mmCIF file of C-alpha atoms in Angstrom:
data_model
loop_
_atom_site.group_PDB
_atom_site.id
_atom_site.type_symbol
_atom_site.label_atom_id
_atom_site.label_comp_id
_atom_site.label_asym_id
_atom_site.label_seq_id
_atom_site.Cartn_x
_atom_site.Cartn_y
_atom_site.Cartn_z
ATOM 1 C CA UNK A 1 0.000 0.000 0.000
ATOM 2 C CA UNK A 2 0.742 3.393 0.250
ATOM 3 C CA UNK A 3 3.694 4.640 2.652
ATOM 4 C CA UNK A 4 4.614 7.463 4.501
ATOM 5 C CA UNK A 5 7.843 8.491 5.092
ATOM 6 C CA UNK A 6 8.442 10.183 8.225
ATOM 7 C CA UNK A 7 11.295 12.007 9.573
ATOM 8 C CA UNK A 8 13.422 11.844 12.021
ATOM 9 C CA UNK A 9 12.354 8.464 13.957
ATOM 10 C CA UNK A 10 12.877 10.255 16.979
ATOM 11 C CA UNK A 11 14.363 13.384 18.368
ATOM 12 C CA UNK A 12 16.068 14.169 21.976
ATOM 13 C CA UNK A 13 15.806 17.949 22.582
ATOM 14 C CA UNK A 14 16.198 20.757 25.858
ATOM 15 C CA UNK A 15 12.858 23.058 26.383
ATOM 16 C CA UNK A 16 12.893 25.531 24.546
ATOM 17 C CA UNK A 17 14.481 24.340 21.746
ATOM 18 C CA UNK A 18 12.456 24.612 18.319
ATOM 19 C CA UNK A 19 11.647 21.168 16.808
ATOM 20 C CA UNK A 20 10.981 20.317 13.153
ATOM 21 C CA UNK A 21 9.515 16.831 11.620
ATOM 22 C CA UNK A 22 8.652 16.203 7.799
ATOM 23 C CA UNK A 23 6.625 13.471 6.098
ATOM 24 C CA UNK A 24 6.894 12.250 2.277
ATOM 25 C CA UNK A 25 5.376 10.282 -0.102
ATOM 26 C CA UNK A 26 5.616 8.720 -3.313
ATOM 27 C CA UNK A 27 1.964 9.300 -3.983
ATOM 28 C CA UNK A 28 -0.080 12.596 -4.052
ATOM 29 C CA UNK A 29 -2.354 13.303 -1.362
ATOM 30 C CA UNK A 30 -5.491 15.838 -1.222
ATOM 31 C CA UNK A 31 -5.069 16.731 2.591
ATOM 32 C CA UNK A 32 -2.545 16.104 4.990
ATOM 33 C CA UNK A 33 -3.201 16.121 8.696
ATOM 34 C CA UNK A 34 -0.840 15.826 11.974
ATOM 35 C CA UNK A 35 -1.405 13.717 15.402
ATOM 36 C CA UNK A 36 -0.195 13.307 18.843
ATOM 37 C CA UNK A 37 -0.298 10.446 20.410
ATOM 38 C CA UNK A 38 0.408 10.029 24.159
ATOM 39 C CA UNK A 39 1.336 6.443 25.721
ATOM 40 C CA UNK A 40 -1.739 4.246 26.332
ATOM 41 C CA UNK A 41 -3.933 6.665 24.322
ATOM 42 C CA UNK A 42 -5.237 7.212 20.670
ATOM 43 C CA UNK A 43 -3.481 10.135 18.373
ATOM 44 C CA UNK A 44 -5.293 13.193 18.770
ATOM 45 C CA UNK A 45 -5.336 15.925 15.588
ATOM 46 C CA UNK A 46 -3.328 18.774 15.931
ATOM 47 C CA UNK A 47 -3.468 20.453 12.328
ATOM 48 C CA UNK A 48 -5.411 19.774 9.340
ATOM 49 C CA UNK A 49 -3.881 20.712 5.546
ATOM 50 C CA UNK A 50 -6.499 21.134 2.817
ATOM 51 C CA UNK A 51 -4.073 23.207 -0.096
ATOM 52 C CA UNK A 52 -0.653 22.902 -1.529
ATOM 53 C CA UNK A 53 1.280 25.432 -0.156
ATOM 54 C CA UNK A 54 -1.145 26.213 2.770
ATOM 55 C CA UNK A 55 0.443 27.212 5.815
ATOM 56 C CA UNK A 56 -1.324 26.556 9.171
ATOM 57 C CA UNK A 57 -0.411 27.321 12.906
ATOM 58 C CA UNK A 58 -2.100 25.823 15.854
ATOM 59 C CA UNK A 59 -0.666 27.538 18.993
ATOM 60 C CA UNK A 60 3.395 27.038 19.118
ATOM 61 C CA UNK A 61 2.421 24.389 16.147
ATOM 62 C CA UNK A 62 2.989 25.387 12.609
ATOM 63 C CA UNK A 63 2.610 22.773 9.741
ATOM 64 C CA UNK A 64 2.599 23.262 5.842
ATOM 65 C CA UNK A 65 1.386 21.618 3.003
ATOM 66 C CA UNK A 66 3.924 20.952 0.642
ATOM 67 C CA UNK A 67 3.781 22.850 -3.261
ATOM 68 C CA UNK A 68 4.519 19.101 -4.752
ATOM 69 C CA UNK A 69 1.326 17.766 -2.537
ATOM 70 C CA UNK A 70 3.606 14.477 -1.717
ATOM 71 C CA UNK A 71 5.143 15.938 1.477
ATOM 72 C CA UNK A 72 4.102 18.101 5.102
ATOM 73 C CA UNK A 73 6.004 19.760 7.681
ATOM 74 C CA UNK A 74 5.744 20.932 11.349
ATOM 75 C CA UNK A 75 7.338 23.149 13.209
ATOM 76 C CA UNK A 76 7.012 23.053 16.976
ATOM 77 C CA UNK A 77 8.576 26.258 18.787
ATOM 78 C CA UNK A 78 9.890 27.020 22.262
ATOM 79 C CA UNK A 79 9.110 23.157 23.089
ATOM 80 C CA UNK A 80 7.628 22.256 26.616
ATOM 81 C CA UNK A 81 7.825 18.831 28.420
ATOM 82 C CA UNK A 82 4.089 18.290 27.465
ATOM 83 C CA UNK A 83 5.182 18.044 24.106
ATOM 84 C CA UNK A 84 6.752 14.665 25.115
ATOM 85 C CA UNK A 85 4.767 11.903 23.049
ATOM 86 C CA UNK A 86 4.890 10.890 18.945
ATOM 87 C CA UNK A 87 3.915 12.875 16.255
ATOM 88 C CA UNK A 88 2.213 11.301 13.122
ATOM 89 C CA UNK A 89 1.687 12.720 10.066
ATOM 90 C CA UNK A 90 -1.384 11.639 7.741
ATOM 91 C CA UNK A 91 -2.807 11.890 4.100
ATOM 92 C CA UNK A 92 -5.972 11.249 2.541
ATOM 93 C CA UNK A 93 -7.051 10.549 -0.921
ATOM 94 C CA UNK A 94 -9.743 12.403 -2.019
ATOM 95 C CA UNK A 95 -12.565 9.283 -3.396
ATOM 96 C CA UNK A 96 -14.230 9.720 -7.291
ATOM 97 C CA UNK A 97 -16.625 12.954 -6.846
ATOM 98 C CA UNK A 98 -14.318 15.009 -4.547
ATOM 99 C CA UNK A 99 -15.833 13.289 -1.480
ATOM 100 C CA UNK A 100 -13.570 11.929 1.370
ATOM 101 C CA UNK A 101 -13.992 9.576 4.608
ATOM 102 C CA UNK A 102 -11.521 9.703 7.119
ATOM 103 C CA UNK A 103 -9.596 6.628 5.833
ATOM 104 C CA UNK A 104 -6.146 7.821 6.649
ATOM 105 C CA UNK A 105 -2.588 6.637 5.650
ATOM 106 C CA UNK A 106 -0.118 7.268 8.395
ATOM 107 C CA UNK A 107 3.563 7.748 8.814
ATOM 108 C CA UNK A 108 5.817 5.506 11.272
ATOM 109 C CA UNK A 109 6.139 8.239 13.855
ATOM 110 C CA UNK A 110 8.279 10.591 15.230
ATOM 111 C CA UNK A 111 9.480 10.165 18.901
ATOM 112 C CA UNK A 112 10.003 13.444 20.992
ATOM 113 C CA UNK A 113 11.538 13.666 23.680
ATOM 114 C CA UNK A 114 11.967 17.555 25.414
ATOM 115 C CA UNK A 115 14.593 16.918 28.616
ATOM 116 C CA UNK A 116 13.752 19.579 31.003
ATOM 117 C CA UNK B 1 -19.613 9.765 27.422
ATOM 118 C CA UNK B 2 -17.634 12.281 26.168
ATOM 119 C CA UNK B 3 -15.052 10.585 23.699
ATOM 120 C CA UNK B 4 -14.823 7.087 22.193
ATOM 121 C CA UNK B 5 -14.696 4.182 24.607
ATOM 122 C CA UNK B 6 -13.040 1.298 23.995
ATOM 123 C CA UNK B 7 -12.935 -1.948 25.856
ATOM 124 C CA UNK B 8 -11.381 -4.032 26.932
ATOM 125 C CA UNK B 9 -8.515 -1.984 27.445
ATOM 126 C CA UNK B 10 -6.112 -5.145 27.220
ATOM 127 C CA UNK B 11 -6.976 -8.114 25.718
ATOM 128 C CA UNK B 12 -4.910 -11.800 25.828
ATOM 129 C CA UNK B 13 -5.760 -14.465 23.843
ATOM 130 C CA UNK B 14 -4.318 -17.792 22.945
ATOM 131 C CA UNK B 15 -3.637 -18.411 19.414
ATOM 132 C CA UNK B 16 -6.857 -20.285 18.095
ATOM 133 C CA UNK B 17 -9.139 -18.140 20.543
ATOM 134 C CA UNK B 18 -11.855 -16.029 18.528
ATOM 135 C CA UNK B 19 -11.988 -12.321 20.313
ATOM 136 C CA UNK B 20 -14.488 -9.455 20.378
ATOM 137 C CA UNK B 21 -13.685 -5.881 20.810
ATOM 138 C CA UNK B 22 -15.885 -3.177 21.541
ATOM 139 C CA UNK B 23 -15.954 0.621 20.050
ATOM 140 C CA UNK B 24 -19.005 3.006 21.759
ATOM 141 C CA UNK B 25 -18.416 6.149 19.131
ATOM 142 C CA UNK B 26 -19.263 9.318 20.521
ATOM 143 C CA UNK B 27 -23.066 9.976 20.828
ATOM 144 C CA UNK B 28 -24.185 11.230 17.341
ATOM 145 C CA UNK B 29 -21.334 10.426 15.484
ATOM 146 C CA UNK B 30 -22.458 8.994 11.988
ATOM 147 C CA UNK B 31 -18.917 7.907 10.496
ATOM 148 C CA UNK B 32 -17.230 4.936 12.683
ATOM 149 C CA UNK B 33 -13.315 3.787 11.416
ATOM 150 C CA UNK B 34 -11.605 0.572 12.685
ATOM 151 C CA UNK B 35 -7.637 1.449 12.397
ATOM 152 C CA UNK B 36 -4.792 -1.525 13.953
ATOM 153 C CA UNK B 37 -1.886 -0.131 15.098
ATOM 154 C CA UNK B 38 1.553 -2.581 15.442
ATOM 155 C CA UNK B 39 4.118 -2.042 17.892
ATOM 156 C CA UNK B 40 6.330 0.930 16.417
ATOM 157 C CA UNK B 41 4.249 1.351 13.696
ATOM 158 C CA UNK B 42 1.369 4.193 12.991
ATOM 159 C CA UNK B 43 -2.129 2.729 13.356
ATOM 160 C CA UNK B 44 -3.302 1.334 9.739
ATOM 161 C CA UNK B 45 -6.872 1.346 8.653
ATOM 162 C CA UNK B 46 -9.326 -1.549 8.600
ATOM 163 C CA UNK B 47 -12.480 -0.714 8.137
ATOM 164 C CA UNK B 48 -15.142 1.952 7.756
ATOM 165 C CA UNK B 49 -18.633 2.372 8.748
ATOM 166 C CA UNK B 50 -21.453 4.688 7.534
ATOM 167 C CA UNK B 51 -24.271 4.566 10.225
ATOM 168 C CA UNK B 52 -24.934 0.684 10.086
ATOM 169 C CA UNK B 53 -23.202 0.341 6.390
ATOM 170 C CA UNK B 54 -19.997 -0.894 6.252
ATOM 171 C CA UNK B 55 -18.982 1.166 3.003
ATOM 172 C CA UNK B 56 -15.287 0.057 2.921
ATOM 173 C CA UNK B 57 -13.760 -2.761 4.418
ATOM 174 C CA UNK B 58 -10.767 -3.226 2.185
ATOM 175 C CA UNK B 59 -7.984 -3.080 4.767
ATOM 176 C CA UNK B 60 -9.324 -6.123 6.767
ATOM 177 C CA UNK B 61 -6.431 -8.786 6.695
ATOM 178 C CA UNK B 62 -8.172 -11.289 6.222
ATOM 179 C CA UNK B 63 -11.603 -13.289 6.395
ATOM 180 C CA UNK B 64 -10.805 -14.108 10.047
ATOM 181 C CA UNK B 65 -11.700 -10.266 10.553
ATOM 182 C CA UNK B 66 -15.142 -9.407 11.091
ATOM 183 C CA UNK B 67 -16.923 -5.795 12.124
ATOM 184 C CA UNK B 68 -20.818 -4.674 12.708
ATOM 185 C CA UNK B 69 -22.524 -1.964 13.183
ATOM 186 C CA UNK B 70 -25.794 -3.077 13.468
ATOM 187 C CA UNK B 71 -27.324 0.037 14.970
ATOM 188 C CA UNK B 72 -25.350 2.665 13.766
ATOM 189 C CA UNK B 73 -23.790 3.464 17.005
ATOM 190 C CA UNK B 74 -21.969 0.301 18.993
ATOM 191 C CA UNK B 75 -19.339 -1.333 16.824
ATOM 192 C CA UNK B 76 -17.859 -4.751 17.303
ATOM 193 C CA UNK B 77 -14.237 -6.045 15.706
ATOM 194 C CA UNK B 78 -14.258 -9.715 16.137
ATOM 195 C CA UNK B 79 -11.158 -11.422 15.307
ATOM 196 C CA UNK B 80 -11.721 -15.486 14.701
ATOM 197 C CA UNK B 81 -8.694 -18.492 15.084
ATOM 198 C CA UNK B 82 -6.229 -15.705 16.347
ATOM 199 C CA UNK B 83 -2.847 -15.671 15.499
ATOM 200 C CA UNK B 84 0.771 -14.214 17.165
ATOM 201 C CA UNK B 85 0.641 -11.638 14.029
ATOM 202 C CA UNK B 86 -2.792 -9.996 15.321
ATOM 203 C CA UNK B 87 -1.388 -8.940 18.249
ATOM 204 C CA UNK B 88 -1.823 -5.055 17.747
ATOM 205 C CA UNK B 89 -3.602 -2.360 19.228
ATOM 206 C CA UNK B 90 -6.948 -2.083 18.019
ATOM 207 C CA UNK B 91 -8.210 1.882 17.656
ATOM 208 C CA UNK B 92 -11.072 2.920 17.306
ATOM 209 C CA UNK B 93 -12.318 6.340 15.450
ATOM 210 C CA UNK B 94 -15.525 8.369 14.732
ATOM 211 C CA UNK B 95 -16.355 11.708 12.778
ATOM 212 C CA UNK B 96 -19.497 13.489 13.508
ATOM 213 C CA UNK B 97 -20.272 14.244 8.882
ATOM 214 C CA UNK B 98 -19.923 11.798 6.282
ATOM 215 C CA UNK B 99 -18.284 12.780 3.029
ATOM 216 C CA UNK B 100 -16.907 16.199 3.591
ATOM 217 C CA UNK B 101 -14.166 17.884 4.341
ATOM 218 C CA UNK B 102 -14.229 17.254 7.900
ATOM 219 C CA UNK B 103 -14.770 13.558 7.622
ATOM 220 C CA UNK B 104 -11.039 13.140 8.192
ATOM 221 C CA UNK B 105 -10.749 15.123 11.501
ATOM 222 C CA UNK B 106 -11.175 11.511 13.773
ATOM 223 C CA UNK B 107 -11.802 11.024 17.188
ATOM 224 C CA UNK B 108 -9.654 7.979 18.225
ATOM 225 C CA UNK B 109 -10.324 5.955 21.436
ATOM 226 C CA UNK B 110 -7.781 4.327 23.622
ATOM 227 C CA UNK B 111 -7.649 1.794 22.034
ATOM 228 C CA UNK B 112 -7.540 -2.280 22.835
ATOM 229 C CA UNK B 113 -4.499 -3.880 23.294
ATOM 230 C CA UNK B 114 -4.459 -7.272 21.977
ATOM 231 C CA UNK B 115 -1.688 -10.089 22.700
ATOM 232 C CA UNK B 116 -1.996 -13.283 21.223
ATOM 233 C CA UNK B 117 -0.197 -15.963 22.913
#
């Protein structure tokens, strides 16, 4: 299937510090959404992408759409311990008729870890 | 409640054993999305449910995987014969529309953790 390319695996960082994660993929993808997922708990959605090129902040979050449609970004500044958890990026394929459904392709996950 | 609830939370079976989880979607919530999730790995998708209609169930593994809907609220994942590889954790998702733009903002539940021994 599909596959999402995420980068880095996992990141060790000071608070702070400004982190940045990217995503790619072979195929082209209509929107492009990021998660957090905490241990023992489902990912919850941070930032949804709907444009190439769209830029979109969410707090100290900031993630971008990419012009070629087959990558994403985000930018976390000042990081916080809270931040602590993985970070997945996501795509979706827009069906026949320009209608959608939630059924997501996800990256492997990035790890972060912010050490006080 | 207020989010999706999952149970059981954890979940061991011995290989052969068939196993049922549970997914209560959040109260309203027409769109209902099965997604397994391997050690490591982000969660993958399984299956997809319009009110009771399962409109997409292309990511199933196999025939030993089974989901209903049969009220449009309560799902069920049943896994039958289980094996070592279906040890996963089992998410569960729901999205208040259906085929619009905000069909892909999910609500994800806990989640069941499933070993198979």
């Amino acid at each position: 299937g599909q596959q999402l390319n995420q980068s880095p695996q996992s990141m060790f960082i000071q608070e702070g510090e400004d982190v940045s994660m990217n995503c790619t993929s072979s195929s082209i993808f209509n929107t492009w959404l990021w998660y957090k997922q905490d241990p023992g708990e489902g990912p919850v959605l941070l930032i949804a992408l709907y444009k190439a090129g769209e830029l979109t902040s969410n707090g100290r979050l900031t993630a971008q759409f990419g012009i070629t449609r087959k990558d994403s970004f985000l930018n976390i500044s000042a990081s916080i311990p809270s931040d602590v958890g993985i970070y997945f990026c996501a795509g979706q394929l827009l069906r026949a008729g320009g209608t959608s459904y939630g059924k997501l392709t996800f990256g492997q996950g990035t790890i972060l870890t912010v050490h006080p | 409640g207020a989010g999706v609830s999952q149970s059981p939370r954890y979940k061991v079976a011995k290989r052969g054993q068939d196993v049922a989880l549970r997914c209560d979607p959040i109260s309203g919530h027409v769109s209902l999305f099965w997604y397994q999730q391997a050690l490591g790995q982000g969660p993958e998708f399984l299956t997809y449910f319009q009110n009771e209609a399962q409109l997409d169930k292309s990511g199933l593994p196999s025939d030993r995987f089974f989901a209903e809907r049969p009220e449009g609220s309560v799902s069920t994942l049943k896994i039958q014969r289980t094996q070592q590889e279906d040890s996963a954790v089992y998410l569960c998702a729901s999205s208040p529309t259906r085929d619009t733009r905000d069909n892909e903002k999910l609500f994800f539940g806990s989640g069941t953790q499933l070993s198979v021994l």
